[in-house]
Amino acid sequence: MLETSDNKDTNFVNVTNTIMGCPVIMRDKANNLYHGILGEFVSESKIVLECCHKVDPSNESMIFDKSIPKRTNVATRVFEIEKIVEIDAYQVDGEYAVKS
């Protein structure tokens, strides 16, 4: 879990660059959950979530603890970094950097 208490933290930038392209669940300050693929930085203050949908526990199908949205609710969204509370990444290869 990556917490973004200081959006200028170099650790946040380094970890986010490491998990780009991975499926993530992101929580914002309004306590909304979003599920998608972590994309690139748009600027110093914004990040892209591709194939993104807002997780609605009352209206989602769950398969292996992953939310499956209705097709019409999937889009690319841009989030301001200061509004992000946490990012949980899944299917990350922790040994990728040390493989030869």
mmCIF file with all atom_site columns, C-alpha atoms in Angstrom:
data_model
loop_
_atom_site.group_PDB
_atom_site.id
_atom_site.type_symbol
_atom_site.label_atom_id
_atom_site.label_alt_id
_atom_site.label_comp_id
_atom_site.label_asym_id
_atom_site.label_entity_id
_atom_site.label_seq_id
_atom_site.pdbx_PDB_ins_code
_atom_site.Cartn_x
_atom_site.Cartn_y
_atom_site.Cartn_z
_atom_site.occupancy
_atom_site.B_iso_or_equiv
_atom_site.pdbx_formal_charge
_atom_site.auth_seq_id
_atom_site.auth_comp_id
_atom_site.auth_asym_id
_atom_site.auth_atom_id
_atom_site.pdbx_PDB_model_num
ATOM 1   C CA . MET A 1 1   ? 0.000   0.000   0.000   1.00 0.00 ? 1   MET A CA 1
ATOM 2   C CA . LEU A 1 2   ? 1.311   3.401   -0.999  1.00 0.00 ? 2   LEU A CA 1
ATOM 3   C CA . GLU A 1 3   ? 0.150   6.385   1.015   1.00 0.00 ? 3   GLU A CA 1
ATOM 4   C CA . THR A 1 4   ? 0.457   9.849   -0.471  1.00 0.00 ? 4   THR A CA 1
ATOM 5   C CA . SER A 1 5   ? 0.688   12.207  2.482   1.00 0.00 ? 5   SER A CA 1
ATOM 6   C CA . ASP A 1 6   ? 3.318   14.301  0.684   1.00 0.00 ? 6   ASP A CA 1
ATOM 7   C CA . ASN A 1 7   ? 2.923   14.384  -3.087  1.00 0.00 ? 7   ASN A CA 1
ATOM 8   C CA . LYS A 1 8   ? 6.414   15.797  -3.619  1.00 0.00 ? 8   LYS A CA 1
ATOM 9   C CA . ASP A 1 9   ? 7.999   12.832  -1.841  1.00 0.00 ? 9   ASP A CA 1
ATOM 10  C CA . THR A 1 10  ? 10.593  11.192  -4.087  1.00 0.00 ? 10  THR A CA 1
ATOM 11  C CA . ASN A 1 11  ? 9.651   7.807   -2.631  1.00 0.00 ? 11  ASN A CA 1
ATOM 12  C CA . PHE A 1 12  ? 6.122   8.239   -4.004  1.00 0.00 ? 12  PHE A CA 1
ATOM 13  C CA . VAL A 1 13  ? 7.477   9.003   -7.479  1.00 0.00 ? 13  VAL A CA 1
ATOM 14  C CA . ASN A 1 14  ? 9.945   6.087   -7.411  1.00 0.00 ? 14  ASN A CA 1
ATOM 15  C CA . VAL A 1 15  ? 7.387   3.534   -6.209  1.00 0.00 ? 15  VAL A CA 1
ATOM 16  C CA . THR A 1 16  ? 4.725   4.798   -8.608  1.00 0.00 ? 16  THR A CA 1
ATOM 17  C CA . ASN A 1 17  ? 7.149   4.470   -11.530 1.00 0.00 ? 17  ASN A CA 1
ATOM 18  C CA . THR A 1 18  ? 7.864   0.889   -10.428 1.00 0.00 ? 18  THR A CA 1
ATOM 19  C CA . ILE A 1 19  ? 4.191   -0.145  -10.469 1.00 0.00 ? 19  ILE A CA 1
ATOM 20  C CA . MET A 1 20  ? 3.108   1.646   -13.665 1.00 0.00 ? 20  MET A CA 1
ATOM 21  C CA . GLY A 1 21  ? 1.165   -0.734  -15.858 1.00 0.00 ? 21  GLY A CA 1
ATOM 22  C CA . CYS A 1 22  ? -0.022  -2.789  -12.875 1.00 0.00 ? 22  CYS A CA 1
ATOM 23  C CA . PRO A 1 23  ? -3.634  -3.211  -11.758 1.00 0.00 ? 23  PRO A CA 1
ATOM 24  C CA . VAL A 1 24  ? -4.365  -0.972  -8.770  1.00 0.00 ? 24  VAL A CA 1
ATOM 25  C CA . ILE A 1 25  ? -7.133  -0.032  -6.365  1.00 0.00 ? 25  ILE A CA 1
ATOM 26  C CA . MET A 1 26  ? -6.927  3.669   -5.531  1.00 0.00 ? 26  MET A CA 1
ATOM 27  C CA . ARG A 1 27  ? -8.722  5.525   -2.703  1.00 0.00 ? 27  ARG A CA 1
ATOM 28  C CA . ASP A 1 28  ? -9.274  9.281   -2.835  1.00 0.00 ? 28  ASP A CA 1
ATOM 29  C CA . LYS A 1 29  ? -9.890  11.793  -0.031  1.00 0.00 ? 29  LYS A CA 1
ATOM 30  C CA . ALA A 1 30  ? -13.657 11.424  -0.513  1.00 0.00 ? 30  ALA A CA 1
ATOM 31  C CA . ASN A 1 31  ? -13.199 7.696   0.322   1.00 0.00 ? 31  ASN A CA 1
ATOM 32  C CA . ASN A 1 32  ? -14.117 6.589   -3.213  1.00 0.00 ? 32  ASN A CA 1
ATOM 33  C CA . LEU A 1 33  ? -12.395 3.469   -4.589  1.00 0.00 ? 33  LEU A CA 1
ATOM 34  C CA . TYR A 1 34  ? -11.239 3.219   -8.206  1.00 0.00 ? 34  TYR A CA 1
ATOM 35  C CA . HIS A 1 35  ? -9.972  0.077   -9.929  1.00 0.00 ? 35  HIS A CA 1
ATOM 36  C CA . GLY A 1 36  ? -7.772  0.341   -13.021 1.00 0.00 ? 36  GLY A CA 1
ATOM 37  C CA . ILE A 1 37  ? -4.324  0.159   -14.593 1.00 0.00 ? 37  ILE A CA 1
ATOM 38  C CA . LEU A 1 38  ? -1.828  2.719   -13.299 1.00 0.00 ? 38  LEU A CA 1
ATOM 39  C CA . GLY A 1 39  ? -0.755  4.889   -16.217 1.00 0.00 ? 39  GLY A CA 1
ATOM 40  C CA . GLU A 1 40  ? 1.747   7.712   -16.500 1.00 0.00 ? 40  GLU A CA 1
ATOM 41  C CA . PHE A 1 41  ? 2.176   11.090  -14.827 1.00 0.00 ? 41  PHE A CA 1
ATOM 42  C CA . VAL A 1 42  ? 0.409   13.835  -16.782 1.00 0.00 ? 42  VAL A CA 1
ATOM 43  C CA . SER A 1 43  ? 2.290   16.518  -14.861 1.00 0.00 ? 43  SER A CA 1
ATOM 44  C CA . GLU A 1 44  ? 3.919   16.837  -11.446 1.00 0.00 ? 44  GLU A CA 1
ATOM 45  C CA . SER A 1 45  ? 0.478   16.928  -9.864  1.00 0.00 ? 45  SER A CA 1
ATOM 46  C CA . LYS A 1 46  ? -1.630  14.455  -11.889 1.00 0.00 ? 46  LYS A CA 1
ATOM 47  C CA . ILE A 1 47  ? -1.609  10.747  -12.654 1.00 0.00 ? 47  ILE A CA 1
ATOM 48  C CA . VAL A 1 48  ? -3.604  8.623   -15.122 1.00 0.00 ? 48  VAL A CA 1
ATOM 49  C CA . LEU A 1 49  ? -5.642  5.529   -14.289 1.00 0.00 ? 49  LEU A CA 1
ATOM 50  C CA . GLU A 1 50  ? -6.490  3.594   -17.474 1.00 0.00 ? 50  GLU A CA 1
ATOM 51  C CA . CYS A 1 51  ? -9.394  1.151   -17.877 1.00 0.00 ? 51  CYS A CA 1
ATOM 52  C CA . CYS A 1 52  ? -10.675 2.786   -14.705 1.00 0.00 ? 52  CYS A CA 1
ATOM 53  C CA . HIS A 1 53  ? -14.009 2.411   -12.986 1.00 0.00 ? 53  HIS A CA 1
ATOM 54  C CA . LYS A 1 54  ? -15.371 3.532   -9.663  1.00 0.00 ? 54  LYS A CA 1
ATOM 55  C CA . VAL A 1 55  ? -15.901 0.565   -7.357  1.00 0.00 ? 55  VAL A CA 1
ATOM 56  C CA . ASP A 1 56  ? -19.477 0.420   -6.102  1.00 0.00 ? 56  ASP A CA 1
ATOM 57  C CA . PRO A 1 57  ? -19.735 -2.454  -3.591  1.00 0.00 ? 57  PRO A CA 1
ATOM 58  C CA . SER A 1 58  ? -23.539 -2.542  -3.929  1.00 0.00 ? 58  SER A CA 1
ATOM 59  C CA . ASN A 1 59  ? -23.376 -2.903  -7.731  1.00 0.00 ? 59  ASN A CA 1
ATOM 60  C CA . GLU A 1 60  ? -20.201 -4.895  -8.453  1.00 0.00 ? 60  GLU A CA 1
ATOM 61  C CA . SER A 1 61  ? -19.549 -8.520  -9.210  1.00 0.00 ? 61  SER A CA 1
ATOM 62  C CA . MET A 1 62  ? -16.538 -9.846  -7.342  1.00 0.00 ? 62  MET A CA 1
ATOM 63  C CA . ILE A 1 63  ? -14.269 -12.524 -8.834  1.00 0.00 ? 63  ILE A CA 1
ATOM 64  C CA . PHE A 1 64  ? -11.165 -13.444 -6.818  1.00 0.00 ? 64  PHE A CA 1
ATOM 65  C CA . ASP A 1 65  ? -11.623 -10.218 -4.788  1.00 0.00 ? 65  ASP A CA 1
ATOM 66  C CA . LYS A 1 66  ? -11.510 -8.078  -7.951  1.00 0.00 ? 66  LYS A CA 1
ATOM 67  C CA . SER A 1 67  ? -14.404 -5.901  -9.007  1.00 0.00 ? 67  SER A CA 1
ATOM 68  C CA . ILE A 1 68  ? -15.896 -6.448  -12.453 1.00 0.00 ? 68  ILE A CA 1
ATOM 69  C CA . PRO A 1 69  ? -17.633 -3.296  -13.712 1.00 0.00 ? 69  PRO A CA 1
ATOM 70  C CA . LYS A 1 70  ? -20.379 -2.822  -16.229 1.00 0.00 ? 70  LYS A CA 1
ATOM 71  C CA . ARG A 1 71  ? -18.779 -2.182  -19.614 1.00 0.00 ? 71  ARG A CA 1
ATOM 72  C CA . THR A 1 72  ? -20.122 1.377   -19.925 1.00 0.00 ? 72  THR A CA 1
ATOM 73  C CA . ASN A 1 73  ? -18.458 2.504   -16.680 1.00 0.00 ? 73  ASN A CA 1
ATOM 74  C CA . VAL A 1 74  ? -14.855 1.910   -17.837 1.00 0.00 ? 74  VAL A CA 1
ATOM 75  C CA . ALA A 1 75  ? -12.804 4.948   -18.907 1.00 0.00 ? 75  ALA A CA 1
ATOM 76  C CA . THR A 1 76  ? -9.409  6.624   -18.628 1.00 0.00 ? 76  THR A CA 1
ATOM 77  C CA . ARG A 1 77  ? -9.373  9.111   -15.751 1.00 0.00 ? 77  ARG A CA 1
ATOM 78  C CA . VAL A 1 78  ? -6.875  11.687  -14.516 1.00 0.00 ? 78  VAL A CA 1
ATOM 79  C CA . PHE A 1 79  ? -6.458  12.195  -10.758 1.00 0.00 ? 79  PHE A CA 1
ATOM 80  C CA . GLU A 1 80  ? -4.745  15.005  -8.881  1.00 0.00 ? 80  GLU A CA 1
ATOM 81  C CA . ILE A 1 81  ? -2.048  13.464  -6.699  1.00 0.00 ? 81  ILE A CA 1
ATOM 82  C CA . GLU A 1 82  ? -2.944  15.545  -3.645  1.00 0.00 ? 82  GLU A CA 1
ATOM 83  C CA . LYS A 1 83  ? -6.447  13.984  -3.664  1.00 0.00 ? 83  LYS A CA 1
ATOM 84  C CA . ILE A 1 84  ? -5.112  10.405  -3.570  1.00 0.00 ? 84  ILE A CA 1
ATOM 85  C CA . VAL A 1 85  ? -4.988  8.776   -0.135  1.00 0.00 ? 85  VAL A CA 1
ATOM 86  C CA . GLU A 1 86  ? -3.642  5.309   -1.032  1.00 0.00 ? 86  GLU A CA 1
ATOM 87  C CA . ILE A 1 87  ? -2.820  3.058   -3.956  1.00 0.00 ? 87  ILE A CA 1
ATOM 88  C CA . ASP A 1 88  ? -2.820  -0.749  -3.637  1.00 0.00 ? 88  ASP A CA 1
ATOM 89  C CA . ALA A 1 89  ? -1.056  -2.540  -6.495  1.00 0.00 ? 89  ALA A CA 1
ATOM 90  C CA . TYR A 1 90  ? -1.710  -6.156  -7.515  1.00 0.00 ? 90  TYR A CA 1
ATOM 91  C CA . GLN A 1 91  ? 0.153   -8.639  -9.706  1.00 0.00 ? 91  GLN A CA 1
ATOM 92  C CA . VAL A 1 92  ? 3.500   -6.916  -9.134  1.00 0.00 ? 92  VAL A CA 1
ATOM 93  C CA . ASP A 1 93  ? 6.703   -8.864  -9.758  1.00 0.00 ? 93  ASP A CA 1
ATOM 94  C CA . GLY A 1 94  ? 8.824   -7.861  -6.767  1.00 0.00 ? 94  GLY A CA 1
ATOM 95  C CA . GLU A 1 95  ? 11.927  -9.481  -8.250  1.00 0.00 ? 95  GLU A CA 1
ATOM 96  C CA . TYR A 1 96  ? 11.699  -7.848  -11.689 1.00 0.00 ? 96  TYR A CA 1
ATOM 97  C CA . ALA A 1 97  ? 14.621  -5.468  -11.064 1.00 0.00 ? 97  ALA A CA 1
ATOM 98  C CA . VAL A 1 98  ? 17.001  -8.242  -9.971  1.00 0.00 ? 98  VAL A CA 1
ATOM 99  C CA . LYS A 1 99  ? 16.254  -10.723 -12.748 1.00 0.00 ? 99  LYS A CA 1
ATOM 100 C CA . SER A 1 100 ? 18.926  -11.216 -15.365 1.00 0.00 ? 100 SER A CA 1
#
